CSV table of C-alpha atoms in Angstrom, one decimal:
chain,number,residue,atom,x,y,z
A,248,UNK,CA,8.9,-76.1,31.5
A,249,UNK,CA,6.6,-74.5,29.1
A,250,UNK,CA,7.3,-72.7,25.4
A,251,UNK,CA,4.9,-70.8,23.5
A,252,UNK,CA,4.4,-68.8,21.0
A,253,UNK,CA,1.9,-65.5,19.8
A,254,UNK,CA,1.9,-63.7,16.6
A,255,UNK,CA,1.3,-60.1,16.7
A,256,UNK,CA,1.7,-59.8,12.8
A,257,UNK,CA,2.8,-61.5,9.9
A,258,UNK,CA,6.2,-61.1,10.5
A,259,UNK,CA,6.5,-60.3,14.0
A,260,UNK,CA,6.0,-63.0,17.3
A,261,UNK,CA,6.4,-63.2,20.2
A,262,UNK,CA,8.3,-66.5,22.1
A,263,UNK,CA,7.9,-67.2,25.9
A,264,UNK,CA,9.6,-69.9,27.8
A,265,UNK,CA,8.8,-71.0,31.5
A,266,UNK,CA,11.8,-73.1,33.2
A,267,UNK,CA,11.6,-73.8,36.8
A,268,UNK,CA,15.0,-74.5,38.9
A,269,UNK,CA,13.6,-78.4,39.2
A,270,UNK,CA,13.8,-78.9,35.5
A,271,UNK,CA,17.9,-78.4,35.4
A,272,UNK,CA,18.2,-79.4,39.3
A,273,UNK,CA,19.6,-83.0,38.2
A,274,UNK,CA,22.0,-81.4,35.8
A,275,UNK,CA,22.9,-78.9,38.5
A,276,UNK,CA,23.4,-81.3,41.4
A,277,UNK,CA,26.3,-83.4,39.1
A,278,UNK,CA,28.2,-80.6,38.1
A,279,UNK,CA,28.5,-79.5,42.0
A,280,UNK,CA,29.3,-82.7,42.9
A,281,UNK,CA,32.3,-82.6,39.9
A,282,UNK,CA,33.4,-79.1,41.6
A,283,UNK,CA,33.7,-80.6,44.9
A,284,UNK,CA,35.5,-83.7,43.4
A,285,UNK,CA,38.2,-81.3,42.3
A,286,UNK,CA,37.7,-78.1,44.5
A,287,UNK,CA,40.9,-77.3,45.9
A,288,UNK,CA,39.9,-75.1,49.2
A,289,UNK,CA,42.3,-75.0,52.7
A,290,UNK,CA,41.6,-76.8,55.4
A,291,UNK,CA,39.5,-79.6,53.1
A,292,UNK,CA,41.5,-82.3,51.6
A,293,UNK,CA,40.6,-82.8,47.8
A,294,UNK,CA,36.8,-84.3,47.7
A,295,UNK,CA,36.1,-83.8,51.1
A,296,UNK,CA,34.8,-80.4,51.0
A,297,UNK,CA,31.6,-79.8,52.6
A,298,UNK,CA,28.8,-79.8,49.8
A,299,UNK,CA,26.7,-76.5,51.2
A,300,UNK,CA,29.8,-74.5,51.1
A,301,UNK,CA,30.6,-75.5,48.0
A,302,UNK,CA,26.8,-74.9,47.3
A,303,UNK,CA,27.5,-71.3,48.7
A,304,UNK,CA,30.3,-70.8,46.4
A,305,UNK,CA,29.3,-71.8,43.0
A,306,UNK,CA,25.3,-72.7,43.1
A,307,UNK,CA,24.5,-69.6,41.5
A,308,UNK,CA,26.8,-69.8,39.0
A,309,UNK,CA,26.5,-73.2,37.7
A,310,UNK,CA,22.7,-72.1,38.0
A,311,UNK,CA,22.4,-69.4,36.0
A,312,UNK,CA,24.6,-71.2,33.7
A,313,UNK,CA,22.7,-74.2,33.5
A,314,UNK,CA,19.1,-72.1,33.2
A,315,UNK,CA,21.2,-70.8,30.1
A,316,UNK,CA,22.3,-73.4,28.4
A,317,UNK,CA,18.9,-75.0,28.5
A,318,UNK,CA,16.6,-71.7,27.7
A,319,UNK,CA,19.0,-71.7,24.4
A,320,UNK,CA,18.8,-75.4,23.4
A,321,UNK,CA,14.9,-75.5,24.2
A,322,UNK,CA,14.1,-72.2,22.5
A,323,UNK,CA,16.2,-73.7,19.4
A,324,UNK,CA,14.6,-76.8,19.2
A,325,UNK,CA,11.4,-75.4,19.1
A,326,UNK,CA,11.8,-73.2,16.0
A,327,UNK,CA,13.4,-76.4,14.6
A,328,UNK,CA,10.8,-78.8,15.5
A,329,UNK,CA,7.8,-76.5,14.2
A,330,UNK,CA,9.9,-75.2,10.9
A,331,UNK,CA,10.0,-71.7,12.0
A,332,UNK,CA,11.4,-69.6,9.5
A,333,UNK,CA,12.9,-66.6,11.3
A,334,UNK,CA,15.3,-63.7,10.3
A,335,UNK,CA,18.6,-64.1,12.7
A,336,UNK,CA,18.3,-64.7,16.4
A,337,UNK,CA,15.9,-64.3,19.0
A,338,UNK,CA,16.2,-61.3,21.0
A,339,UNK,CA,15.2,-60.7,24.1
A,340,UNK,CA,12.1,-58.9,24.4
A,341,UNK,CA,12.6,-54.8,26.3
A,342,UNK,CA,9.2,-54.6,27.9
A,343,UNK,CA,7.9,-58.0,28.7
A,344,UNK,CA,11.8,-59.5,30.0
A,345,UNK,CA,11.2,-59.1,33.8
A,346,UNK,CA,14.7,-59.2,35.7
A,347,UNK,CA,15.2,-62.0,37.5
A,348,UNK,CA,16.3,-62.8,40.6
A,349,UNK,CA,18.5,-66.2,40.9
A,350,UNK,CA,18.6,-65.6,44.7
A,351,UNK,CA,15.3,-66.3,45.6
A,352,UNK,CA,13.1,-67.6,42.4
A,353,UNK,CA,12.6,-71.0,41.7
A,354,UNK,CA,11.0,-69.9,38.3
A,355,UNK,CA,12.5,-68.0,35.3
A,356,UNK,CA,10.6,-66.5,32.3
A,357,UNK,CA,12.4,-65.7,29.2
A,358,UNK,CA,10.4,-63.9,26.3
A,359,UNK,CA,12.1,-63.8,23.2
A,360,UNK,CA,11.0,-61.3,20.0
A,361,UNK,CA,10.9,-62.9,16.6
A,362,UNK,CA,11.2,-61.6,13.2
A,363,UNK,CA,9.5,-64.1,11.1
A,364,UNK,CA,10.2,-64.5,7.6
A,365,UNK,CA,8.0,-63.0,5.0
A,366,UNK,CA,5.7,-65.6,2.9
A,367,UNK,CA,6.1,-64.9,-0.6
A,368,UNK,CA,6.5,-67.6,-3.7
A,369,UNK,CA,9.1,-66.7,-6.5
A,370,UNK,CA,8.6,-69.3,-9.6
A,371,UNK,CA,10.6,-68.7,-12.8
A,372,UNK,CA,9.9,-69.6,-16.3
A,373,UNK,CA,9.8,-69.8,-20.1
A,374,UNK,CA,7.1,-66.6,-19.7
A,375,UNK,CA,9.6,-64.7,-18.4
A,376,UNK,CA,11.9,-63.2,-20.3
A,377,UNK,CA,15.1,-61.3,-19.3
A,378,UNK,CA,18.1,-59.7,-21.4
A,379,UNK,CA,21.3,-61.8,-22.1
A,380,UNK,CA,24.4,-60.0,-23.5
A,381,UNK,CA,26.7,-61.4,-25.6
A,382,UNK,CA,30.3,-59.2,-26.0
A,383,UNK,CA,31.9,-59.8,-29.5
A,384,UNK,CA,35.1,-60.5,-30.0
A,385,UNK,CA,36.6,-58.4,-32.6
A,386,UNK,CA,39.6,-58.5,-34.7
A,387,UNK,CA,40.7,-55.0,-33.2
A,388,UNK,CA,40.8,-57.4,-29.7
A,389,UNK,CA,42.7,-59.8,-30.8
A,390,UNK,CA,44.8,-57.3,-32.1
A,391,UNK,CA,44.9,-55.3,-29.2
A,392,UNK,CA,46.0,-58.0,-26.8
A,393,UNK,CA,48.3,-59.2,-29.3
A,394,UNK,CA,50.1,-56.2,-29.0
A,395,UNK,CA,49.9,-56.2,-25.2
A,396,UNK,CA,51.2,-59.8,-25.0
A,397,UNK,CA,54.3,-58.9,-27.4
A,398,UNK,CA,55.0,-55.7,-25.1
A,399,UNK,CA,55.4,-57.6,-21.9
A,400,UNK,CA,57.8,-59.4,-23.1
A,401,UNK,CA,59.4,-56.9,-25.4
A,402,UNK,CA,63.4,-56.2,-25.3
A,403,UNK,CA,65.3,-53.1,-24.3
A,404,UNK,CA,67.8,-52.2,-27.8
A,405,UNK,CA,70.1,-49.2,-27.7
A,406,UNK,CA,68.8,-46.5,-31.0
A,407,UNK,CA,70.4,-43.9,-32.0
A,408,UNK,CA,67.4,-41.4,-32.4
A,409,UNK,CA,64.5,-41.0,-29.9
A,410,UNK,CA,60.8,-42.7,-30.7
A,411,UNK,CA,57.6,-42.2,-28.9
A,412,UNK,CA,57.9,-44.1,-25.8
A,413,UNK,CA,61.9,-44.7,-26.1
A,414,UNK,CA,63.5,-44.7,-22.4
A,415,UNK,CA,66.5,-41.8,-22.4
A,416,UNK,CA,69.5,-41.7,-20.1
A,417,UNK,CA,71.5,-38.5,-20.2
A,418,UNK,CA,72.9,-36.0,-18.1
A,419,UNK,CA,70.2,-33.3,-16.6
A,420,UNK,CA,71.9,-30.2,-15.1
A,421,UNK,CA,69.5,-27.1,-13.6
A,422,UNK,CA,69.9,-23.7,-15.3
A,423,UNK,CA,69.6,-20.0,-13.7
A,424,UNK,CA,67.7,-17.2,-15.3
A,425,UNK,CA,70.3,-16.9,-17.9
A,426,UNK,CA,70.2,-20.2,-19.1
A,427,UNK,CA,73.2,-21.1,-17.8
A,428,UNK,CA,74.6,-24.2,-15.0
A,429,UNK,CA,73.2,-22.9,-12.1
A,430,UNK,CA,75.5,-22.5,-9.4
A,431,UNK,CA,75.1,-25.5,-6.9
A,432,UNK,CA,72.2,-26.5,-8.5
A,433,UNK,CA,71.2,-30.0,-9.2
A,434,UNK,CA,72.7,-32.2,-11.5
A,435,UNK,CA,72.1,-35.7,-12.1
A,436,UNK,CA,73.7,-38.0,-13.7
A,437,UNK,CA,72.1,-41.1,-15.9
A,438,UNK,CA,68.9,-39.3,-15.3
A,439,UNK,CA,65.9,-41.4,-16.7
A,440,UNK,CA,63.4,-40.0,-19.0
A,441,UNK,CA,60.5,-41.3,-20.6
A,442,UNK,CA,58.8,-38.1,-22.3
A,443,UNK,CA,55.6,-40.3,-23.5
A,444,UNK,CA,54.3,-40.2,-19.7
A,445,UNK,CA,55.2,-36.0,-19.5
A,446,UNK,CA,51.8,-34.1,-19.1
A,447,UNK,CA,52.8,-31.1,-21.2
A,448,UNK,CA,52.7,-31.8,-24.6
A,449,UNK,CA,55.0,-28.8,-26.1
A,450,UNK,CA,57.6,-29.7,-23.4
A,451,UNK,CA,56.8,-33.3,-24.9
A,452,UNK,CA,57.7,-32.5,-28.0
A,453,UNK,CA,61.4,-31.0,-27.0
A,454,UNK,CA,62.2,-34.7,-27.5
A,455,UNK,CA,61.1,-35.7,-30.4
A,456,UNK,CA,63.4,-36.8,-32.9
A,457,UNK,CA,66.1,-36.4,-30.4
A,458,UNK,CA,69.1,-38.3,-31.0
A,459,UNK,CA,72.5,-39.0,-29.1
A,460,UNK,CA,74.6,-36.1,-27.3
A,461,UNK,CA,72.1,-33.7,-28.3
A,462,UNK,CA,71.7,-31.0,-25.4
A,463,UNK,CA,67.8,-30.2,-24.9
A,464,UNK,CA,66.2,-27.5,-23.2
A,465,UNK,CA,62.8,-27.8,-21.6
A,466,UNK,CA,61.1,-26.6,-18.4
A,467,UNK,CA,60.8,-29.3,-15.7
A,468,UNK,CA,57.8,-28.4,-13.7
A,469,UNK,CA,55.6,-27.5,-17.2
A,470,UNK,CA,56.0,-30.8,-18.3
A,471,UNK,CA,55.4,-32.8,-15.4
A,472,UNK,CA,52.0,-30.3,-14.7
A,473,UNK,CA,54.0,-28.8,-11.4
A,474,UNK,CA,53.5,-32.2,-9.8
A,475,UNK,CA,55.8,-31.8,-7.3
A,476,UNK,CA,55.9,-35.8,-6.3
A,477,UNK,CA,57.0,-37.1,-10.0
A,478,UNK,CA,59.6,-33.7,-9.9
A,479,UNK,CA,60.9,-35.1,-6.3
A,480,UNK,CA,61.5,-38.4,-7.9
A,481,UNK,CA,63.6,-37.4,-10.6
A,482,UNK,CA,65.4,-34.6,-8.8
A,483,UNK,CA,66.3,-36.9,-6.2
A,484,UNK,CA,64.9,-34.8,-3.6
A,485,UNK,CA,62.6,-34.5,-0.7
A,486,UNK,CA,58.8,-32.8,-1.9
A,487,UNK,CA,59.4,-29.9,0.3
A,488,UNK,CA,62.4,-29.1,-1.2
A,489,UNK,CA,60.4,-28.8,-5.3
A,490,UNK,CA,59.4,-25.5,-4.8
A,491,UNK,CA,63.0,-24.0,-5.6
A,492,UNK,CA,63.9,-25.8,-8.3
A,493,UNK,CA,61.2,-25.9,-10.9
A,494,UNK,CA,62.6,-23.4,-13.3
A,495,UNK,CA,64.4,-24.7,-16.7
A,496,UNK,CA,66.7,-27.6,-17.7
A,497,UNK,CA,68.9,-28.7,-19.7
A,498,UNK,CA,69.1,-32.6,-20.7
A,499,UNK,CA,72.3,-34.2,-22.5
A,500,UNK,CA,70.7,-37.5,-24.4
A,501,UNK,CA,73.3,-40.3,-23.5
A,502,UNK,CA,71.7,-43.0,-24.1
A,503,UNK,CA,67.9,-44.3,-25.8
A,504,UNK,CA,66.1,-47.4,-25.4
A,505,UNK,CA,63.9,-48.7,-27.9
A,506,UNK,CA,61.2,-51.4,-26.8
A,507,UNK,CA,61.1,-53.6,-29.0
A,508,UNK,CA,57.9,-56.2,-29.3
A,509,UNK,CA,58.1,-59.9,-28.8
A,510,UNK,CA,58.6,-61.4,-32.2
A,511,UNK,CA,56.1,-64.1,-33.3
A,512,UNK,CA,57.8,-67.1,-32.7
A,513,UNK,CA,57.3,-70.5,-31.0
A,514,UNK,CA,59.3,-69.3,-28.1
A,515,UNK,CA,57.3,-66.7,-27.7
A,516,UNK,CA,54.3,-68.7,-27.6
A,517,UNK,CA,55.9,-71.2,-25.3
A,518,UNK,CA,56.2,-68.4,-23.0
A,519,UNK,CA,52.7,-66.8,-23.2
A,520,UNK,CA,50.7,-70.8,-23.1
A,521,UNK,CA,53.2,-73.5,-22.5
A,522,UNK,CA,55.3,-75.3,-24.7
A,523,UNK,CA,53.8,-76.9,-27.5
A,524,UNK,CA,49.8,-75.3,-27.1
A,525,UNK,CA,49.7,-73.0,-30.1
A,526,UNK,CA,52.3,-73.7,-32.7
A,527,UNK,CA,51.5,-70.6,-35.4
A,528,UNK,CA,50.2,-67.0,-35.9
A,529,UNK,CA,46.6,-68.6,-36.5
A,530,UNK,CA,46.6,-70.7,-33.6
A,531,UNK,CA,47.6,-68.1,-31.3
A,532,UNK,CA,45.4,-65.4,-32.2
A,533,UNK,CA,42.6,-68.4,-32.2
A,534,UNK,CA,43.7,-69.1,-28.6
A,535,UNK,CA,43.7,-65.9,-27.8
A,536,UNK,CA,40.2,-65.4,-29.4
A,537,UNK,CA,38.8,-68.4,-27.0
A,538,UNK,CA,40.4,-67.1,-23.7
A,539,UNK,CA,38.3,-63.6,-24.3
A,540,UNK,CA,34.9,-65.8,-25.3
A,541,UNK,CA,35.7,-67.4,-21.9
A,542,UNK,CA,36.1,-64.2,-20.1
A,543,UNK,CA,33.4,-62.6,-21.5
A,544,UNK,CA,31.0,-65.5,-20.9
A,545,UNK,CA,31.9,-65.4,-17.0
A,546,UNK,CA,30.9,-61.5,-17.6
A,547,UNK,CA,27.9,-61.9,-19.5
A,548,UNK,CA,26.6,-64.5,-17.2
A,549,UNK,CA,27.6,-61.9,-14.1
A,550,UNK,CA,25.1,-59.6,-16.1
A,551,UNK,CA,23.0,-61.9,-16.7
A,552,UNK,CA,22.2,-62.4,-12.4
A,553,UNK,CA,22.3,-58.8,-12.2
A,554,UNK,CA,19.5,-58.7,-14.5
A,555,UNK,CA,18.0,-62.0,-13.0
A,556,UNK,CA,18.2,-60.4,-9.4
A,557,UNK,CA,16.5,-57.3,-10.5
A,558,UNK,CA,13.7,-59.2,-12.7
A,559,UNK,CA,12.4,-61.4,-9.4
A,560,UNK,CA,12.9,-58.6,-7.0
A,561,UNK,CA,10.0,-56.6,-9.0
A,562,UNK,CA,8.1,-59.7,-9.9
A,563,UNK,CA,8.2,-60.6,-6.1
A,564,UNK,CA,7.3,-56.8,-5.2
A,565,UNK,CA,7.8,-55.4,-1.8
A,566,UNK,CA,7.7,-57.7,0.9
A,567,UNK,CA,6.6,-56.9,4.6
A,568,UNK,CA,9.2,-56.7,7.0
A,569,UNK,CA,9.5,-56.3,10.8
A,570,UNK,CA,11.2,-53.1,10.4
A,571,UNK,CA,11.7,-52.0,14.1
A,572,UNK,CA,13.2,-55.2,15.2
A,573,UNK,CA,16.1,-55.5,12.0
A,574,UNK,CA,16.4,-52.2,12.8
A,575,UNK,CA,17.2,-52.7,16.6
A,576,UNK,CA,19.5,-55.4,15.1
A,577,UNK,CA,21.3,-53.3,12.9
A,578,UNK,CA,21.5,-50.2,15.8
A,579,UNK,CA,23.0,-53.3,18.2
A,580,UNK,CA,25.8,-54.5,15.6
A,581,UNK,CA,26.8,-50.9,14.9
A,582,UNK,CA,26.5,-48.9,18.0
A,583,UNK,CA,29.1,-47.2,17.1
A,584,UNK,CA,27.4,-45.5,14.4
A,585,UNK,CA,24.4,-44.9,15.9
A,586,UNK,CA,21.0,-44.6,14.0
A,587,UNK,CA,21.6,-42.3,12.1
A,588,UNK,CA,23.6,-44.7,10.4
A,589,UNK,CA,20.4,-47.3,11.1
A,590,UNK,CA,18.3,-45.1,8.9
A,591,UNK,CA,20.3,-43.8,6.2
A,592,UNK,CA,21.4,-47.9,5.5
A,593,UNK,CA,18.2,-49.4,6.5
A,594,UNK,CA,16.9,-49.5,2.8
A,595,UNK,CA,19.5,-51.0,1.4
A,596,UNK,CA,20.0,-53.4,3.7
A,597,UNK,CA,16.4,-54.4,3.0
A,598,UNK,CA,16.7,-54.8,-1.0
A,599,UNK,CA,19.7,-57.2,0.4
A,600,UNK,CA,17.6,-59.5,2.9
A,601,UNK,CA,14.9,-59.3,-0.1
A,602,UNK,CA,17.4,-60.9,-2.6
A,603,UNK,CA,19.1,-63.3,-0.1
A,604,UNK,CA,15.5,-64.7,0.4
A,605,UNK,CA,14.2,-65.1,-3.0
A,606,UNK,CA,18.0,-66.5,-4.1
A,607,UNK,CA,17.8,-69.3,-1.2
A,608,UNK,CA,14.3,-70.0,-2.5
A,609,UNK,CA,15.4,-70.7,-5.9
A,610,UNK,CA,18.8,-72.5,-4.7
A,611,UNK,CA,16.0,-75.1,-2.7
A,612,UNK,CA,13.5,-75.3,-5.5
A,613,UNK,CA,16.7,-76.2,-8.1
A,614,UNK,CA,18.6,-78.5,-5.7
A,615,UNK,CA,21.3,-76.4,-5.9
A,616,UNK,CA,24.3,-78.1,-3.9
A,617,UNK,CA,28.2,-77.3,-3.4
A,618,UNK,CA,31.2,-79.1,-2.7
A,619,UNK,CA,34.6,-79.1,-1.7
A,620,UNK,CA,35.9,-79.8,-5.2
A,621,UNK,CA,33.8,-77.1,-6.8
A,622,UNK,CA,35.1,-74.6,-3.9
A,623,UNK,CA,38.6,-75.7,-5.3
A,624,UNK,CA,38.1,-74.8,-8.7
A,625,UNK,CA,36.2,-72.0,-8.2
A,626,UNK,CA,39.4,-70.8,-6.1
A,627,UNK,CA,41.6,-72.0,-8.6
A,628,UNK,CA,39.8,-69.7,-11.4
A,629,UNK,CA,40.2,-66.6,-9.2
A,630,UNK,CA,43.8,-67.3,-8.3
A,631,UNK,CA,44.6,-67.9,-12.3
A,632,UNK,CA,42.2,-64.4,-13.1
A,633,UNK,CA,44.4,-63.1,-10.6
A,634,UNK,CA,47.5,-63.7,-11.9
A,635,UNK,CA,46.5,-63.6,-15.8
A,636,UNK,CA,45.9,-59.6,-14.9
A,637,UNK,CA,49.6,-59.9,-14.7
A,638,UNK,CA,50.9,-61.4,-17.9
A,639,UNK,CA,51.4,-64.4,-15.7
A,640,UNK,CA,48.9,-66.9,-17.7
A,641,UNK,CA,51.7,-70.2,-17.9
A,642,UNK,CA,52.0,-70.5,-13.8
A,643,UNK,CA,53.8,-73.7,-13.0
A,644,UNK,CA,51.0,-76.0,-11.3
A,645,UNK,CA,52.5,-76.1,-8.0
A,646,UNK,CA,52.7,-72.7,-7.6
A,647,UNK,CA,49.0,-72.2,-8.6
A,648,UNK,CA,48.1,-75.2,-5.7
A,649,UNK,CA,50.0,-73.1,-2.8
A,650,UNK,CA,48.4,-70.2,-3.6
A,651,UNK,CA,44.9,-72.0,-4.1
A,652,UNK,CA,45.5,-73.9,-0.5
A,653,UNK,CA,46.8,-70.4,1.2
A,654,UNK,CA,43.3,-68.9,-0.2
A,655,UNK,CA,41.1,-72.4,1.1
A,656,UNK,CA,42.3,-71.5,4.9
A,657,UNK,CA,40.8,-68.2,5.5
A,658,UNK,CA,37.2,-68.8,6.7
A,659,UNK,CA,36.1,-65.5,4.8
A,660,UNK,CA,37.4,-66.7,1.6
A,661,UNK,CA,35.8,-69.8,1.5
A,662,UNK,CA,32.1,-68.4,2.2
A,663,UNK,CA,32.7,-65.9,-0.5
A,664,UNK,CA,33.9,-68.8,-2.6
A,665,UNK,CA,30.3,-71.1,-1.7
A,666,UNK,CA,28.9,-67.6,-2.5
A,667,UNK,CA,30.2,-67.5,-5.9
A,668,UNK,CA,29.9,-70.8,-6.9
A,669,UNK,CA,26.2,-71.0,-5.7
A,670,UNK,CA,25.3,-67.7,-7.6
A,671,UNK,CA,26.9,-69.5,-10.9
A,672,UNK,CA,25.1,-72.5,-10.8
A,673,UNK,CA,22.0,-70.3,-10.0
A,674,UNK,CA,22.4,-68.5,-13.3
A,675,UNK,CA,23.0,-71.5,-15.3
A,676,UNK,CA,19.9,-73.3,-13.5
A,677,UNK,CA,17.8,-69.6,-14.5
A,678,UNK,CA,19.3,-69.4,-18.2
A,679,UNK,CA,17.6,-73.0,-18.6
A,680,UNK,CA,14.0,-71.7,-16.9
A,681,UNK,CA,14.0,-68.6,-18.7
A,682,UNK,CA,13.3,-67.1,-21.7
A,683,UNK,CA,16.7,-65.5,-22.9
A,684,UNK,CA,16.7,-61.8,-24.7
A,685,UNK,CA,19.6,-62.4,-26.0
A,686,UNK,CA,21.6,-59.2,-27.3
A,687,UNK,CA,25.0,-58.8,-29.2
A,688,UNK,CA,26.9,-55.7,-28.1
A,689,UNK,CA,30.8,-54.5,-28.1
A,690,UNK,CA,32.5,-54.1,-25.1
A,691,UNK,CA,32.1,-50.5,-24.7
A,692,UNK,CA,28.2,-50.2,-24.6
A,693,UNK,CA,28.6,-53.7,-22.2
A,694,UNK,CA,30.2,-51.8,-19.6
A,695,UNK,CA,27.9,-48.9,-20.1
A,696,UNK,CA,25.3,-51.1,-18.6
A,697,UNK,CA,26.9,-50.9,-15.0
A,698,UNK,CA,27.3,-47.3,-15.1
A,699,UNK,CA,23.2,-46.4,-15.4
């Protein structure tokens, strides 16, 4: 048996490997011997079977099988044993891969095509400087999500006059072209009404100030902007059936509900942090203040790699790449789509490689490791992100480690998880090396930054 290897380029080579049939033939002789062991064939008893017809049978296959195995395992070791760094697997190469015939050779010649990495040398430090934002917390915020705390667990409480955003219940009967009850028209009873979320904004304003029994006209497809789904809803009705029922209504106000915001008391902020955490107005808002510092870190350190990625990409610069063989790669794992689809993705595909390499070279060079406990927690924090973009920020702890465990046994999950926490500790490891341009902004011109 004999491997070697040429280099056409840089980032192209070439791998050939010789086996002859006497280099398995041990390893070939014991599994025919197992097969005859337990060959069940009539007119034999069990282990009597005449070796050349079990030869005739299954040489081949346990042949070709064994040249396999052992091409594979040798071709591996070798890039092992002489630290080849090479982009995905080796693929066999079209013009210099002669068929071959397992019948009558005795020798079998594999040549394999290799994309070798590109050489390059990314080093970060206190002369480079990248961008850091900052997001302020303001008082308007804390307000804001104040306000949005107290409104999800707000109270329904029968008024007598209609507000801005009050719920009505009432009796809505369809009129003909004379204003009056149309004859077998709709009419629904308790019909529910929330005029805040109507698209017209002089139908809107029929309700305004509307209070109990009052009878109110107003045209039904107008103030829902002829969207015949929301009009199907509150009809009742199928969406074909809209179109001949869009003309004027009349609405009898039976009932309002007023929401009424969470008052400021311990229960409240029992329910919102657990019993006992915050125990006044101050510490709450305080609490609150923290919890968006915290959030907003995690985003500003998401910038921050953004910023990080695109900073080593230039300094690195374009790197050579063996373009014809990722492309047959890509072409093979999406036939499907066929090259055009090769083409039109190729780029981007590249920028991603390019990163991938220069990250894993800075993940070596900071002996950057992960475990299973930081896969944990890292699951943990996007299960309670998860549910916080619910209201649900108090989840009982048992709860929480179901959902985390449910999330740990999908193999996809987890290597997104390693992903995540590996690109954290990277940009903590870089916000050490680096010089920081550190920038206070609001929210608003933050998220402006992913939309250039």
């Amino acid at each position: 048996m004999n491997i070697s290897l040429e280099k056409i380029d840089r980032v192209n080579a070439l791998l050939t490997i010789n086996i002859d049939k006497a280099d398995c033939q041990e390893r070939i002789d014991k599994i025919l011997k197992e097969y005859r062991q337990k060959a069940n064939i009539p007119g034999f008893r069990r282990g009597m079977v005449p070796m050349g017809l079990i030869q005739r049978q299954f040489g081949k296959t346990v042949l070709v099988e064994e040249v396999d195995r052992l091409m594979q395992e040798k071709v591996n070791e070798y890039i092992r044993d002489n630290k080849l760094k090479i982009l995905g697997m080796p693929l066999p190469n079209q013009e210099k891969m002669k068929p071959i015939d397992f019948e009558h050779q005795n020798a079998y010649e594999f040549v394999f095509d290799l994309a070798l990495t590109p050489e390059f040398k990314i080093e970060l430090n206190q002369t480079d400087k990248i961008p850091f934002y900052t997001i302020e917390v303001t008082d308007k915020m804390i307000d804001d999500q104040v306000a949005v705390y107290r409104e999800r667990a707000a109270k329904l409480e029968k008024v007598e006059q209609y507000q801005d955003r009050d719920m009505m219940r009432g009796l809505l009967v369809e009129l003909d072209e004379n204003g009056k009850a149309k004859a077998g028209g709709i009419q629904i009873e308790s019909a529910t009404l929330m005029p805040v979320y109507m698209k017209n904004d002089e139908q809107k304003a029929v309700f305004n100030n509307a209070k109990l029994n009052d009878v109110l006209t107003f045209n039904l497809a107008a103030a829902y902007d002829d969207n015949d789904i929301e009009i199907a809803s509150l009809l009742k009705i199928k969406k074909e059936e809209v179109e001949g029922h869009k003309g004027d209504y009349t609405y009898r106000v039976e009932e309002i509900q007023h929401l009424v915001p969470a008052e400021l008391d311990q229960k409240f902020f029992d329910q919102i942090y657990g019993e006992g955490v915050v125990t006044s107005v101050e510490e709450f808002r305080t609490k609150i203040k923290d919890d968006m510092i915290a959030r907003y870190q995690g985003d500003s350190n998401y910038r921050f790699l953004i910023d990080a990625r695109e900073y080593a990409m230039n300094k690195v610069g374009k790197l050579e790449f063996p373009d014809a063989l990722l492309k047959r790669v890509m072409l093979e794992n999406n036939q499907e789509k066929g090259e055009e689809f090769v083409e039109s993705n190729y780029e981007g595909s590249v920028k991603e490689l390019t990163w991938h390499l220069i990250k894993e070279q800075l993940v070596e060079a900071y002996g950057i490791k992960v475990n299973d406990e930081e896969v944990r927690n890292m699951a943990r924090q996007v299960a309670s992100m998860q549910f916080a973009q619910y209201g649900m920020t108090n989840l009982p702890e048992n709860l929480l480690d179901n959902y985390v465990q449910r999330m740990l046994e999908k193999k996809e999950t987890v290597e997104n998880l390693v992903n995540r926490v590996i690109e954290n500790k990277l940009g903590v490891a870089l916000i050490a090396k680096v010089t920081l341009e550190k920038k206070t902004v609001s929210v608003e011109e933050f998220n402006k930054l992913f939309q250039s």
